[in-house]
Amino acid sequence: QVHLVQSGAEVKKPGASVKVSCKASGYTFTGYAIHWVRQAPGQRLEWMGWITADNDNTKYSQKFQDRVTITRDTSASTAYMELSSLRSEDTAVYYCARDLFGRSLDYWGQGTLVTVSS
Amino acid sequence: QSALTQPASVSGSPGQSITISCTGTSSDVGGSNSVSWYQQRPGKAPELMIYDVSDRPSGVSNRFSGSKSGNTASLTISGLQAEDEADYYCSSCTTTSTWVFGGGTKLTVL
Protein backbone atom coordinates (compact mmCIF):
# COMPACT_ATOMS: atom_id res chain seq x y z
CA GLN A 1 0.00 0.00 0.00
CA VAL A 2 0.94 3.64 -0.40
CA HIS A 3 3.15 5.12 2.32
CA LEU A 4 4.73 8.53 2.68
CA VAL A 5 7.27 8.64 5.50
CA GLN A 6 8.65 12.00 6.53
CA SER A 7 11.83 12.97 8.33
CA GLY A 8 11.87 13.71 12.03
CA ALA A 9 11.16 16.83 14.04
CA GLU A 10 13.47 19.81 13.70
CA VAL A 11 14.34 22.77 15.92
CA LYS A 12 15.76 25.78 14.11
CA LYS A 13 16.82 29.29 15.00
CA PRO A 14 15.28 32.33 13.30
CA GLY A 15 16.92 33.04 9.98
CA ALA A 16 17.98 29.44 9.41
CA SER A 17 16.66 27.02 6.78
CA VAL A 18 15.02 23.63 7.16
CA LYS A 19 14.76 20.76 4.69
CA VAL A 20 12.08 18.11 5.23
CA SER A 21 12.06 14.84 3.32
CA CYS A 22 9.19 12.61 2.27
CA LYS A 23 10.00 9.05 1.18
CA ALA A 24 7.35 7.32 -0.90
CA SER A 25 6.68 3.62 -1.25
CA GLY A 26 3.97 1.33 -2.55
CA TYR A 27 3.47 3.08 -5.88
CA THR A 28 5.36 4.39 -8.90
CA PHE A 29 6.92 7.58 -7.55
CA THR A 30 7.38 9.17 -10.96
CA GLY A 31 3.70 8.82 -11.77
CA TYR A 32 2.36 11.26 -9.20
CA ALA A 33 2.97 14.83 -8.13
CA ILE A 34 3.70 15.70 -4.49
CA HIS A 35 2.21 18.58 -2.48
CA TRP A 36 3.46 20.23 0.69
CA VAL A 37 0.98 21.56 3.24
CA ARG A 38 1.62 23.04 6.65
CA GLN A 39 -0.43 23.54 9.80
CA ALA A 40 0.57 25.94 12.54
CA PRO A 41 -0.54 25.00 16.07
CA GLY A 42 -4.33 25.22 16.31
CA GLN A 43 -4.57 26.66 12.82
CA ARG A 44 -5.90 25.62 9.43
CA LEU A 45 -4.17 23.64 6.69
CA GLU A 46 -2.13 25.89 4.41
CA TRP A 47 -1.00 24.81 0.95
CA MET A 48 2.63 25.64 0.17
CA GLY A 49 3.33 24.20 -3.25
CA TRP A 50 3.72 21.12 -5.41
CA ILE A 51 6.09 19.41 -7.79
CA THR A 52 4.76 17.67 -10.86
CA ALA A 53 5.29 14.02 -11.65
CA ASP A 54 6.69 14.13 -15.13
CA ASN A 55 8.91 17.14 -15.66
CA ASP A 56 9.61 18.36 -12.11
CA ASN A 57 7.81 21.63 -12.65
CA THR A 58 6.95 23.40 -9.42
CA LYS A 59 4.19 25.74 -8.40
CA TYR A 60 4.25 27.66 -5.13
CA SER A 61 1.79 29.63 -3.07
CA GLN A 62 2.44 33.34 -3.42
CA LYS A 63 2.88 33.48 0.35
CA PHE A 64 5.93 31.21 0.24
CA GLN A 65 7.16 31.89 -3.28
CA ASP A 66 10.36 33.62 -2.18
CA ARG A 67 11.33 31.19 0.57
CA VAL A 68 10.32 27.66 -0.41
CA THR A 69 11.96 25.15 -2.74
CA ILE A 70 10.42 21.77 -3.52
CA THR A 71 12.55 19.13 -5.19
CA ARG A 72 12.49 15.40 -5.76
CA ASP A 73 15.02 12.59 -6.14
CA THR A 74 13.39 9.94 -8.28
CA SER A 75 16.20 7.45 -7.63
CA ALA A 76 15.36 7.60 -3.92
CA SER A 77 11.58 8.01 -4.35
CA THR A 78 11.88 11.02 -2.08
CA ALA A 79 10.53 14.56 -2.23
CA TYR A 80 11.97 17.48 -0.31
CA MET A 81 10.70 20.83 0.93
CA GLU A 82 13.19 23.48 1.97
CA LEU A 83 12.02 26.65 3.71
CA SER A 84 14.49 29.46 4.27
CA SER A 85 14.67 32.61 6.40
CA LEU A 86 12.69 30.91 9.14
CA ARG A 87 10.77 32.96 11.67
CA SER A 88 8.74 32.01 14.71
CA GLU A 89 5.52 32.04 12.66
CA ASP A 90 6.89 29.12 10.62
CA THR A 91 6.55 26.84 13.63
CA ALA A 92 4.17 24.22 12.29
CA VAL A 93 3.64 20.62 11.27
CA TYR A 94 4.65 20.18 7.65
CA TYR A 95 2.94 17.47 5.60
CA CYS A 96 3.69 15.97 2.22
CA ALA A 97 0.80 14.49 0.27
CA ARG A 98 0.42 12.60 -2.99
CA ASP A 99 -1.55 14.27 -5.76
CA LEU A 100 -4.35 12.27 -7.36
CA PHE A 101 -3.91 13.59 -10.90
CA GLY A 102 -4.88 17.11 -9.94
CA ARG A 103 -8.09 15.96 -8.29
CA SER A 104 -7.16 15.76 -4.60
CA LEU A 105 -4.43 14.92 -2.14
CA ASP A 106 -5.08 11.26 -1.57
CA TYR A 107 -2.30 10.03 0.72
CA TRP A 108 -0.52 12.03 3.38
CA GLY A 109 2.72 11.69 5.29
CA GLN A 110 2.67 11.57 9.08
CA GLY A 111 3.83 15.17 9.38
CA THR A 112 7.07 16.79 10.56
CA LEU A 113 7.08 19.32 13.39
CA VAL A 114 9.38 22.24 12.73
CA THR A 115 9.94 24.53 15.70
CA VAL A 116 11.56 27.92 15.16
CA SER A 117 12.89 29.38 18.37
CA SER A 118 15.84 31.40 19.51
CA GLN B 1 -5.09 33.37 -2.54
CA SER B 2 -7.56 33.72 0.33
CA ALA B 3 -8.73 30.71 2.27
CA LEU B 4 -12.07 29.19 1.40
CA THR B 5 -14.81 30.09 3.88
CA GLN B 6 -16.18 27.38 6.17
CA PRO B 7 -18.21 27.66 9.36
CA ALA B 8 -15.97 27.42 12.40
CA SER B 9 -18.12 24.76 14.01
CA VAL B 10 -21.16 22.58 13.49
CA SER B 11 -22.82 20.07 15.76
CA GLY B 12 -25.39 17.33 15.62
CA SER B 13 -26.78 14.43 17.56
CA PRO B 14 -26.10 10.80 16.69
CA GLY B 15 -28.23 9.69 13.77
CA GLN B 16 -28.81 13.21 12.48
CA SER B 17 -27.41 14.75 9.30
CA ILE B 18 -25.17 17.78 9.13
CA THR B 19 -23.89 19.85 6.23
CA ILE B 20 -20.68 21.85 6.10
CA SER B 21 -20.41 24.58 3.50
CA CYS B 22 -17.29 25.79 1.72
CA THR B 23 -17.50 29.05 -0.18
CA GLY B 24 -14.89 30.27 -2.63
CA THR B 25 -14.83 32.18 -5.87
CA SER B 26 -15.05 31.53 -9.59
CA SER B 27 -11.25 31.16 -9.52
CA ASP B 28 -11.36 28.12 -7.29
CA VAL B 29 -14.51 26.27 -6.16
CA GLY B 30 -16.73 27.76 -8.85
CA GLY B 31 -14.23 27.11 -11.62
CA SER B 32 -12.97 23.69 -10.62
CA ASN B 33 -14.23 20.14 -10.28
CA SER B 34 -11.18 19.36 -8.14
CA VAL B 35 -12.94 20.08 -4.87
CA SER B 36 -12.09 17.72 -2.05
CA TRP B 37 -12.83 17.24 1.65
CA TYR B 38 -10.55 15.99 4.41
CA GLN B 39 -11.16 14.70 7.91
CA GLN B 40 -8.54 15.42 10.54
CA ARG B 41 -8.53 13.97 14.01
CA PRO B 42 -6.41 15.60 16.75
CA GLY B 43 -2.73 14.95 16.28
CA LYS B 44 -3.26 13.06 13.04
CA ALA B 45 -2.68 13.74 9.36
CA PRO B 46 -5.71 14.67 7.24
CA GLU B 47 -7.58 11.87 5.50
CA LEU B 48 -9.29 12.22 2.13
CA MET B 49 -13.07 11.79 2.36
CA ILE B 50 -14.40 13.26 -0.90
CA TYR B 51 -12.71 14.16 -4.21
CA ASP B 52 -13.94 15.52 -7.53
CA VAL B 53 -16.75 17.32 -5.63
CA SER B 54 -18.74 14.17 -4.87
CA ASP B 55 -16.68 10.98 -5.29
CA ARG B 56 -15.68 8.83 -2.34
CA PRO B 57 -12.38 6.94 -2.11
CA SER B 58 -12.76 3.25 -1.46
CA GLY B 59 -13.17 2.59 2.23
CA VAL B 60 -14.96 5.85 3.02
CA SER B 61 -18.47 5.37 4.35
CA ASN B 62 -21.37 6.23 2.04
CA ARG B 63 -22.69 8.38 4.88
CA PHE B 64 -20.33 11.03 3.50
CA SER B 65 -21.44 12.87 0.38
CA GLY B 66 -20.40 16.01 -1.45
CA SER B 67 -21.99 18.49 -3.80
CA LYS B 68 -21.40 21.89 -5.34
CA SER B 69 -23.51 24.80 -6.51
CA GLY B 70 -21.81 27.80 -8.01
CA ASN B 71 -18.99 28.94 -5.76
CA THR B 72 -20.10 26.86 -2.78
CA ALA B 73 -19.32 23.21 -2.11
CA SER B 74 -20.91 21.18 0.64
CA LEU B 75 -20.12 18.09 2.66
CA THR B 76 -23.03 16.18 4.16
CA ILE B 77 -22.65 13.51 6.80
CA SER B 78 -25.76 11.46 7.39
CA GLY B 79 -26.46 9.09 10.25
CA LEU B 80 -23.99 10.97 12.43
CA GLN B 81 -21.80 8.79 14.63
CA ALA B 82 -19.53 9.62 17.54
CA GLU B 83 -16.50 8.62 15.46
CA ASP B 84 -17.30 11.41 12.98
CA GLU B 85 -16.23 14.03 15.51
CA ALA B 86 -13.21 15.73 13.94
CA ASP B 87 -12.10 18.77 11.99
CA TYR B 88 -13.12 18.93 8.34
CA TYR B 89 -11.36 20.90 5.62
CA CYS B 90 -12.40 21.61 2.07
CA SER B 91 -9.86 22.23 -0.67
CA SER B 92 -9.91 23.28 -4.28
CA CYS B 93 -7.50 23.50 -7.15
CA THR B 94 -7.54 26.99 -8.62
CA THR B 95 -7.54 28.22 -12.17
CA THR B 96 -3.81 28.95 -11.83
CA SER B 97 -2.98 25.39 -10.72
CA THR B 98 -2.39 26.34 -7.11
CA TRP B 99 -4.45 24.85 -4.30
CA VAL B 100 -6.34 26.46 -1.46
CA PHE B 101 -7.83 25.08 1.75
CA GLY B 102 -10.75 26.24 3.81
CA GLY B 103 -10.48 27.52 7.34
CA GLY B 104 -11.68 24.22 8.77
CA THR B 105 -14.85 23.22 10.60
CA LYS B 106 -14.96 21.50 13.97
CA LEU B 107 -17.71 18.90 14.08
CA THR B 108 -19.07 18.05 17.49
CA VAL B 109 -21.31 15.03 17.96
CA LEU B 110 -23.56 15.82 20.91
PDB file of C-alpha atoms in Angstrom:
ATOM      1  CA  GLN A   1       0.000   0.000   0.000  1.00  0.00           C
ATOM      2  CA  VAL A   2       0.945   3.644  -0.399  1.00  0.00           C
ATOM      3  CA  HIS A   3       3.151   5.121   2.324  1.00  0.00           C
ATOM      4  CA  LEU A   4       4.725   8.535   2.681  1.00  0.00           C
ATOM      5  CA  VAL A   5       7.267   8.641   5.501  1.00  0.00           C
ATOM      6  CA  GLN A   6       8.650  12.004   6.526  1.00  0.00           C
ATOM      7  CA  SER A   7      11.834  12.968   8.326  1.00  0.00           C
ATOM      8  CA  GLY A   8      11.874  13.710  12.032  1.00  0.00           C
ATOM      9  CA  ALA A   9      11.161  16.830  14.035  1.00  0.00           C
ATOM     10  CA  GLU A  10      13.471  19.815  13.697  1.00  0.00           C
ATOM     11  CA  VAL A  11      14.341  22.766  15.919  1.00  0.00           C
ATOM     12  CA  LYS A  12      15.764  25.775  14.112  1.00  0.00           C
ATOM     13  CA  LYS A  13      16.818  29.294  15.002  1.00  0.00           C
ATOM     14  CA  PRO A  14      15.275  32.328  13.303  1.00  0.00           C
ATOM     15  CA  GLY A  15      16.924  33.039   9.981  1.00  0.00           C
ATOM     16  CA  ALA A  16      17.979  29.437   9.406  1.00  0.00           C
ATOM     17  CA  SER A  17      16.662  27.017   6.782  1.00  0.00           C
ATOM     18  CA  VAL A  18      15.022  23.629   7.162  1.00  0.00           C
ATOM     19  CA  LYS A  19      14.756  20.757   4.695  1.00  0.00           C
ATOM     20  CA  VAL A  20      12.083  18.112   5.235  1.00  0.00           C
ATOM     21  CA  SER A  21      12.063  14.838   3.323  1.00  0.00           C
ATOM     22  CA  CYS A  22       9.190  12.606   2.268  1.00  0.00           C
ATOM     23  CA  LYS A  23       9.998   9.048   1.183  1.00  0.00           C
ATOM     24  CA  ALA A  24       7.354   7.317  -0.897  1.00  0.00           C
ATOM     25  CA  SER A  25       6.678   3.615  -1.250  1.00  0.00           C
ATOM     26  CA  GLY A  26       3.966   1.329  -2.551  1.00  0.00           C
ATOM     27  CA  TYR A  27       3.469   3.080  -5.877  1.00  0.00           C
ATOM     28  CA  THR A  28       5.363   4.394  -8.901  1.00  0.00           C
ATOM     29  CA  PHE A  29       6.916   7.581  -7.546  1.00  0.00           C
ATOM     30  CA  THR A  30       7.383   9.167 -10.960  1.00  0.00           C
ATOM     31  CA  GLY A  31       3.695   8.821 -11.775  1.00  0.00           C
ATOM     32  CA  TYR A  32       2.359  11.257  -9.199  1.00  0.00           C
ATOM     33  CA  ALA A  33       2.968  14.832  -8.131  1.00  0.00           C
ATOM     34  CA  ILE A  34       3.696  15.697  -4.494  1.00  0.00           C
ATOM     35  CA  HIS A  35       2.210  18.579  -2.477  1.00  0.00           C
ATOM     36  CA  TRP A  36       3.463  20.228   0.688  1.00  0.00           C
ATOM     37  CA  VAL A  37       0.979  21.564   3.236  1.00  0.00           C
ATOM     38  CA  ARG A  38       1.615  23.043   6.648  1.00  0.00           C
ATOM     39  CA  GLN A  39      -0.434  23.544   9.798  1.00  0.00           C
ATOM     40  CA  ALA A  40       0.570  25.939  12.544  1.00  0.00           C
ATOM     41  CA  PRO A  41      -0.539  25.000  16.073  1.00  0.00           C
ATOM     42  CA  GLY A  42      -4.326  25.221  16.312  1.00  0.00           C
ATOM     43  CA  GLN A  43      -4.568  26.657  12.823  1.00  0.00           C
ATOM     44  CA  ARG A  44      -5.896  25.615   9.429  1.00  0.00           C
ATOM     45  CA  LEU A  45      -4.167  23.645   6.692  1.00  0.00           C
ATOM     46  CA  GLU A  46      -2.133  25.886   4.405  1.00  0.00           C
ATOM     47  CA  TRP A  47      -1.004  24.814   0.948  1.00  0.00           C
ATOM     48  CA  MET A  48       2.628  25.636   0.172  1.00  0.00           C
ATOM     49  CA  GLY A  49       3.334  24.196  -3.247  1.00  0.00           C
ATOM     50  CA  TRP A  50       3.720  21.123  -5.405  1.00  0.00           C
ATOM     51  CA  ILE A  51       6.088  19.407  -7.791  1.00  0.00           C
ATOM     52  CA  THR A  52       4.763  17.667 -10.864  1.00  0.00           C
ATOM     53  CA  ALA A  53       5.294  14.018 -11.646  1.00  0.00           C
ATOM     54  CA  ASP A  54       6.694  14.134 -15.134  1.00  0.00           C
ATOM     55  CA  ASN A  55       8.910  17.143 -15.656  1.00  0.00           C
ATOM     56  CA  ASP A  56       9.610  18.365 -12.106  1.00  0.00           C
ATOM     57  CA  ASN A  57       7.807  21.627 -12.649  1.00  0.00           C
ATOM     58  CA  THR A  58       6.955  23.396  -9.425  1.00  0.00           C
ATOM     59  CA  LYS A  59       4.191  25.744  -8.399  1.00  0.00           C
ATOM     60  CA  TYR A  60       4.245  27.659  -5.130  1.00  0.00           C
ATOM     61  CA  SER A  61       1.789  29.631  -3.067  1.00  0.00           C
ATOM     62  CA  GLN A  62       2.436  33.345  -3.424  1.00  0.00           C
ATOM     63  CA  LYS A  63       2.877  33.480   0.346  1.00  0.00           C
ATOM     64  CA  PHE A  64       5.926  31.209   0.242  1.00  0.00           C
ATOM     65  CA  GLN A  65       7.162  31.888  -3.283  1.00  0.00           C
ATOM     66  CA  ASP A  66      10.363  33.620  -2.183  1.00  0.00           C
ATOM     67  CA  ARG A  67      11.332  31.186   0.572  1.00  0.00           C
ATOM     68  CA  VAL A  68      10.315  27.662  -0.411  1.00  0.00           C
ATOM     69  CA  THR A  69      11.958  25.152  -2.740  1.00  0.00           C
ATOM     70  CA  ILE A  70      10.420  21.775  -3.523  1.00  0.00           C
ATOM     71  CA  THR A  71      12.546  19.126  -5.192  1.00  0.00           C
ATOM     72  CA  ARG A  72      12.494  15.401  -5.755  1.00  0.00           C
ATOM     73  CA  ASP A  73      15.025  12.590  -6.141  1.00  0.00           C
ATOM     74  CA  THR A  74      13.391   9.936  -8.281  1.00  0.00           C
ATOM     75  CA  SER A  75      16.202   7.455  -7.628  1.00  0.00           C
ATOM     76  CA  ALA A  76      15.361   7.600  -3.922  1.00  0.00           C
ATOM     77  CA  SER A  77      11.579   8.005  -4.348  1.00  0.00           C
ATOM     78  CA  THR A  78      11.878  11.023  -2.075  1.00  0.00           C
ATOM     79  CA  ALA A  79      10.532  14.560  -2.230  1.00  0.00           C
ATOM     80  CA  TYR A  80      11.968  17.484  -0.309  1.00  0.00           C
ATOM     81  CA  MET A  81      10.702  20.832   0.926  1.00  0.00           C
ATOM     82  CA  GLU A  82      13.186  23.485   1.973  1.00  0.00           C
ATOM     83  CA  LEU A  83      12.016  26.649   3.706  1.00  0.00           C
ATOM     84  CA  SER A  84      14.494  29.458   4.266  1.00  0.00           C
ATOM     85  CA  SER A  85      14.670  32.610   6.399  1.00  0.00           C
ATOM     86  CA  LEU A  86      12.694  30.907   9.137  1.00  0.00           C
ATOM     87  CA  ARG A  87      10.767  32.964  11.666  1.00  0.00           C
ATOM     88  CA  SER A  88       8.738  32.011  14.711  1.00  0.00           C
ATOM     89  CA  GLU A  89       5.522  32.039  12.658  1.00  0.00           C
ATOM     90  CA  ASP A  90       6.893  29.124  10.620  1.00  0.00           C
ATOM     91  CA  THR A  91       6.547  26.840  13.630  1.00  0.00           C
ATOM     92  CA  ALA A  92       4.168  24.221  12.293  1.00  0.00           C
ATOM     93  CA  VAL A  93       3.641  20.623  11.272  1.00  0.00           C
ATOM     94  CA  TYR A  94       4.652  20.175   7.645  1.00  0.00           C
ATOM     95  CA  TYR A  95       2.944  17.470   5.600  1.00  0.00           C
ATOM     96  CA  CYS A  96       3.686  15.971   2.216  1.00  0.00           C
ATOM     97  CA  ALA A  97       0.804  14.489   0.268  1.00  0.00           C
ATOM     98  CA  ARG A  98       0.421  12.596  -2.987  1.00  0.00           C
ATOM     99  CA  ASP A  99      -1.551  14.267  -5.757  1.00  0.00           C
ATOM    100  CA  LEU A 100      -4.350  12.267  -7.358  1.00  0.00           C
ATOM    101  CA  PHE A 101      -3.906  13.585 -10.898  1.00  0.00           C
ATOM    102  CA  GLY A 102      -4.884  17.113  -9.943  1.00  0.00           C
ATOM    103  CA  ARG A 103      -8.094  15.958  -8.287  1.00  0.00           C
ATOM    104  CA  SER A 104      -7.157  15.760  -4.604  1.00  0.00           C
ATOM    105  CA  LEU A 105      -4.426  14.924  -2.140  1.00  0.00           C
ATOM    106  CA  ASP A 106      -5.080  11.261  -1.567  1.00  0.00           C
ATOM    107  CA  TYR A 107      -2.299  10.026   0.719  1.00  0.00           C
ATOM    108  CA  TRP A 108      -0.515  12.033   3.382  1.00  0.00           C
ATOM    109  CA  GLY A 109       2.721  11.694   5.292  1.00  0.00           C
ATOM    110  CA  GLN A 110       2.673  11.570   9.078  1.00  0.00           C
ATOM    111  CA  GLY A 111       3.832  15.175   9.381  1.00  0.00           C
ATOM    112  CA  THR A 112       7.066  16.790  10.560  1.00  0.00           C
ATOM    113  CA  LEU A 113       7.076  19.316  13.390  1.00  0.00           C
ATOM    114  CA  VAL A 114       9.380  22.240  12.731  1.00  0.00           C
ATOM    115  CA  THR A 115       9.935  24.532  15.701  1.00  0.00           C
ATOM    116  CA  VAL A 116      11.555  27.917  15.163  1.00  0.00           C
ATOM    117  CA  SER A 117      12.886  29.378  18.373  1.00  0.00           C
ATOM    118  CA  SER A 118      15.839  31.398  19.514  1.00  0.00           C
TER     119      SER A 118
ATOM    120  CA  GLN B   1      -5.085  33.369  -2.539  1.00  0.00           C
ATOM    121  CA  SER B   2      -7.561  33.723   0.335  1.00  0.00           C
ATOM    122  CA  ALA B   3      -8.726  30.708   2.271  1.00  0.00           C
ATOM    123  CA  LEU B   4     -12.074  29.189   1.405  1.00  0.00           C
ATOM    124  CA  THR B   5     -14.809  30.091   3.875  1.00  0.00           C
ATOM    125  CA  GLN B   6     -16.176  27.382   6.173  1.00  0.00           C
ATOM    126  CA  PRO B   7     -18.212  27.664   9.362  1.00  0.00           C
ATOM    127  CA  ALA B   8     -15.973  27.419  12.398  1.00  0.00           C
ATOM    128  CA  SER B   9     -18.122  24.762  14.007  1.00  0.00           C
ATOM    129  CA  VAL B  10     -21.158  22.577  13.489  1.00  0.00           C
ATOM    130  CA  SER B  11     -22.816  20.066  15.758  1.00  0.00           C
ATOM    131  CA  GLY B  12     -25.389  17.333  15.619  1.00  0.00           C
ATOM    132  CA  SER B  13     -26.780  14.433  17.558  1.00  0.00           C
ATOM    133  CA  PRO B  14     -26.102  10.801  16.691  1.00  0.00           C
ATOM    134  CA  GLY B  15     -28.235   9.690  13.767  1.00  0.00           C
ATOM    135  CA  GLN B  16     -28.812  13.206  12.482  1.00  0.00           C
ATOM    136  CA  SER B  17     -27.409  14.747   9.302  1.00  0.00           C
ATOM    137  CA  ILE B  18     -25.175  17.783   9.125  1.00  0.00           C
ATOM    138  CA  THR B  19     -23.887  19.849   6.232  1.00  0.00           C
ATOM    139  CA  ILE B  20     -20.679  21.853   6.099  1.00  0.00           C
ATOM    140  CA  SER B  21     -20.406  24.582   3.496  1.00  0.00           C
ATOM    141  CA  CYS B  22     -17.290  25.789   1.717  1.00  0.00           C
ATOM    142  CA  THR B  23     -17.498  29.055  -0.182  1.00  0.00           C
ATOM    143  CA  GLY B  24     -14.891  30.268  -2.626  1.00  0.00           C
ATOM    144  CA  THR B  25     -14.834  32.183  -5.873  1.00  0.00           C
ATOM    145  CA  SER B  26     -15.052  31.533  -9.589  1.00  0.00           C
ATOM    146  CA  SER B  27     -11.253  31.164  -9.525  1.00  0.00           C
ATOM    147  CA  ASP B  28     -11.363  28.117  -7.286  1.00  0.00           C
ATOM    148  CA  VAL B  29     -14.513  26.269  -6.156  1.00  0.00           C
ATOM    149  CA  GLY B  30     -16.727  27.758  -8.854  1.00  0.00           C
ATOM    150  CA  GLY B  31     -14.231  27.113 -11.615  1.00  0.00           C
ATOM    151  CA  SER B  32     -12.974  23.688 -10.624  1.00  0.00           C
ATOM    152  CA  ASN B  33     -14.227  20.144 -10.279  1.00  0.00           C
ATOM    153  CA  SER B  34     -11.184  19.361  -8.140  1.00  0.00           C
ATOM    154  CA  VAL B  35     -12.944  20.081  -4.868  1.00  0.00           C
ATOM    155  CA  SER B  36     -12.093  17.718  -2.047  1.00  0.00           C
ATOM    156  CA  TRP B  37     -12.835  17.236   1.650  1.00  0.00           C
ATOM    157  CA  TYR B  38     -10.551  15.991   4.412  1.00  0.00           C
ATOM    158  CA  GLN B  39     -11.163  14.696   7.909  1.00  0.00           C
ATOM    159  CA  GLN B  40      -8.538  15.425  10.538  1.00  0.00           C
ATOM    160  CA  ARG B  41      -8.525  13.975  14.008  1.00  0.00           C
ATOM    161  CA  PRO B  42      -6.408  15.597  16.749  1.00  0.00           C
ATOM    162  CA  GLY B  43      -2.728  14.948  16.284  1.00  0.00           C
ATOM    163  CA  LYS B  44      -3.255  13.060  13.036  1.00  0.00           C
ATOM    164  CA  ALA B  45      -2.682  13.743   9.355  1.00  0.00           C
ATOM    165  CA  PRO B  46      -5.707  14.671   7.237  1.00  0.00           C
ATOM    166  CA  GLU B  47      -7.576  11.875   5.498  1.00  0.00           C
ATOM    167  CA  LEU B  48      -9.295  12.216   2.128  1.00  0.00           C
ATOM    168  CA  MET B  49     -13.068  11.790   2.362  1.00  0.00           C
ATOM    169  CA  ILE B  50     -14.403  13.257  -0.903  1.00  0.00           C
ATOM    170  CA  TYR B  51     -12.705  14.155  -4.208  1.00  0.00           C
ATOM    171  CA  ASP B  52     -13.939  15.519  -7.531  1.00  0.00           C
ATOM    172  CA  VAL B  53     -16.751  17.319  -5.628  1.00  0.00           C
ATOM    173  CA  SER B  54     -18.737  14.168  -4.867  1.00  0.00           C
ATOM    174  CA  ASP B  55     -16.676  10.984  -5.288  1.00  0.00           C
ATOM    175  CA  ARG B  56     -15.676   8.828  -2.338  1.00  0.00           C
ATOM    176  CA  PRO B  57     -12.380   6.938  -2.111  1.00  0.00           C
ATOM    177  CA  SER B  58     -12.759   3.254  -1.456  1.00  0.00           C
ATOM    178  CA  GLY B  59     -13.173   2.593   2.230  1.00  0.00           C
ATOM    179  CA  VAL B  60     -14.959   5.848   3.020  1.00  0.00           C
ATOM    180  CA  SER B  61     -18.474   5.372   4.347  1.00  0.00           C
ATOM    181  CA  ASN B  62     -21.368   6.233   2.044  1.00  0.00           C
ATOM    182  CA  ARG B  63     -22.692   8.384   4.881  1.00  0.00           C
ATOM    183  CA  PHE B  64     -20.332  11.026   3.503  1.00  0.00           C
ATOM    184  CA  SER B  65     -21.439  12.870   0.384  1.00  0.00           C
ATOM    185  CA  GLY B  66     -20.397  16.006  -1.449  1.00  0.00           C
ATOM    186  CA  SER B  67     -21.988  18.492  -3.798  1.00  0.00           C
ATOM    187  CA  LYS B  68     -21.398  21.894  -5.342  1.00  0.00           C
ATOM    188  CA  SER B  69     -23.511  24.798  -6.508  1.00  0.00           C
ATOM    189  CA  GLY B  70     -21.813  27.802  -8.013  1.00  0.00           C
ATOM    190  CA  ASN B  71     -18.987  28.944  -5.757  1.00  0.00           C
ATOM    191  CA  THR B  72     -20.100  26.859  -2.777  1.00  0.00           C
ATOM    192  CA  ALA B  73     -19.318  23.215  -2.108  1.00  0.00           C
ATOM    193  CA  SER B  74     -20.914  21.181   0.641  1.00  0.00           C
ATOM    194  CA  LEU B  75     -20.121  18.088   2.658  1.00  0.00           C
ATOM    195  CA  THR B  76     -23.033  16.183   4.161  1.00  0.00           C
ATOM    196  CA  ILE B  77     -22.647  13.515   6.801  1.00  0.00           C
ATOM    197  CA  SER B  78     -25.759  11.461   7.385  1.00  0.00           C
ATOM    198  CA  GLY B  79     -26.464   9.088  10.249  1.00  0.00           C
ATOM    199  CA  LEU B  80     -23.991  10.974  12.426  1.00  0.00           C
ATOM    200  CA  GLN B  81     -21.800   8.789  14.633  1.00  0.00           C
ATOM    201  CA  ALA B  82     -19.533   9.619  17.540  1.00  0.00           C
ATOM    202  CA  GLU B  83     -16.504   8.617  15.464  1.00  0.00           C
ATOM    203  CA  ASP B  84     -17.297  11.411  12.975  1.00  0.00           C
ATOM    204  CA  GLU B  85     -16.229  14.031  15.508  1.00  0.00           C
ATOM    205  CA  ALA B  86     -13.208  15.726  13.941  1.00  0.00           C
ATOM    206  CA  ASP B  87     -12.095  18.774  11.990  1.00  0.00           C
ATOM    207  CA  TYR B  88     -13.123  18.927   8.344  1.00  0.00           C
ATOM    208  CA  TYR B  89     -11.363  20.902   5.618  1.00  0.00           C
ATOM    209  CA  CYS B  90     -12.400  21.610   2.068  1.00  0.00           C
ATOM    210  CA  SER B  91      -9.864  22.231  -0.666  1.00  0.00           C
ATOM    211  CA  SER B  92      -9.912  23.281  -4.282  1.00  0.00           C
ATOM    212  CA  CYS B  93      -7.505  23.500  -7.151  1.00  0.00           C
ATOM    213  CA  THR B  94      -7.536  26.987  -8.615  1.00  0.00           C
ATOM    214  CA  THR B  95      -7.541  28.223 -12.174  1.00  0.00           C
ATOM    215  CA  THR B  96      -3.808  28.952 -11.835  1.00  0.00           C
ATOM    216  CA  SER B  97      -2.983  25.390 -10.717  1.00  0.00           C
ATOM    217  CA  THR B  98      -2.394  26.337  -7.110  1.00  0.00           C
ATOM    218  CA  TRP B  99      -4.453  24.848  -4.295  1.00  0.00           C
ATOM    219  CA  VAL B 100      -6.343  26.463  -1.458  1.00  0.00           C
ATOM    220  CA  PHE B 101      -7.830  25.080   1.753  1.00  0.00           C
ATOM    221  CA  GLY B 102     -10.751  26.237   3.812  1.00  0.00           C
ATOM    222  CA  GLY B 103     -10.481  27.518   7.337  1.00  0.00           C
ATOM    223  CA  GLY B 104     -11.677  24.219   8.772  1.00  0.00           C
ATOM    224  CA  THR B 105     -14.854  23.219  10.599  1.00  0.00           C
ATOM    225  CA  LYS B 106     -14.958  21.503  13.966  1.00  0.00           C
ATOM    226  CA  LEU B 107     -17.714  18.898  14.077  1.00  0.00           C
ATOM    227  CA  THR B 108     -19.066  18.049  17.493  1.00  0.00           C
ATOM    228  CA  VAL B 109     -21.305  15.033  17.961  1.00  0.00           C
ATOM    229  CA  LEU B 110     -23.561  15.820  20.910  1.00  0.00           C
TER     230      LEU B 110
END
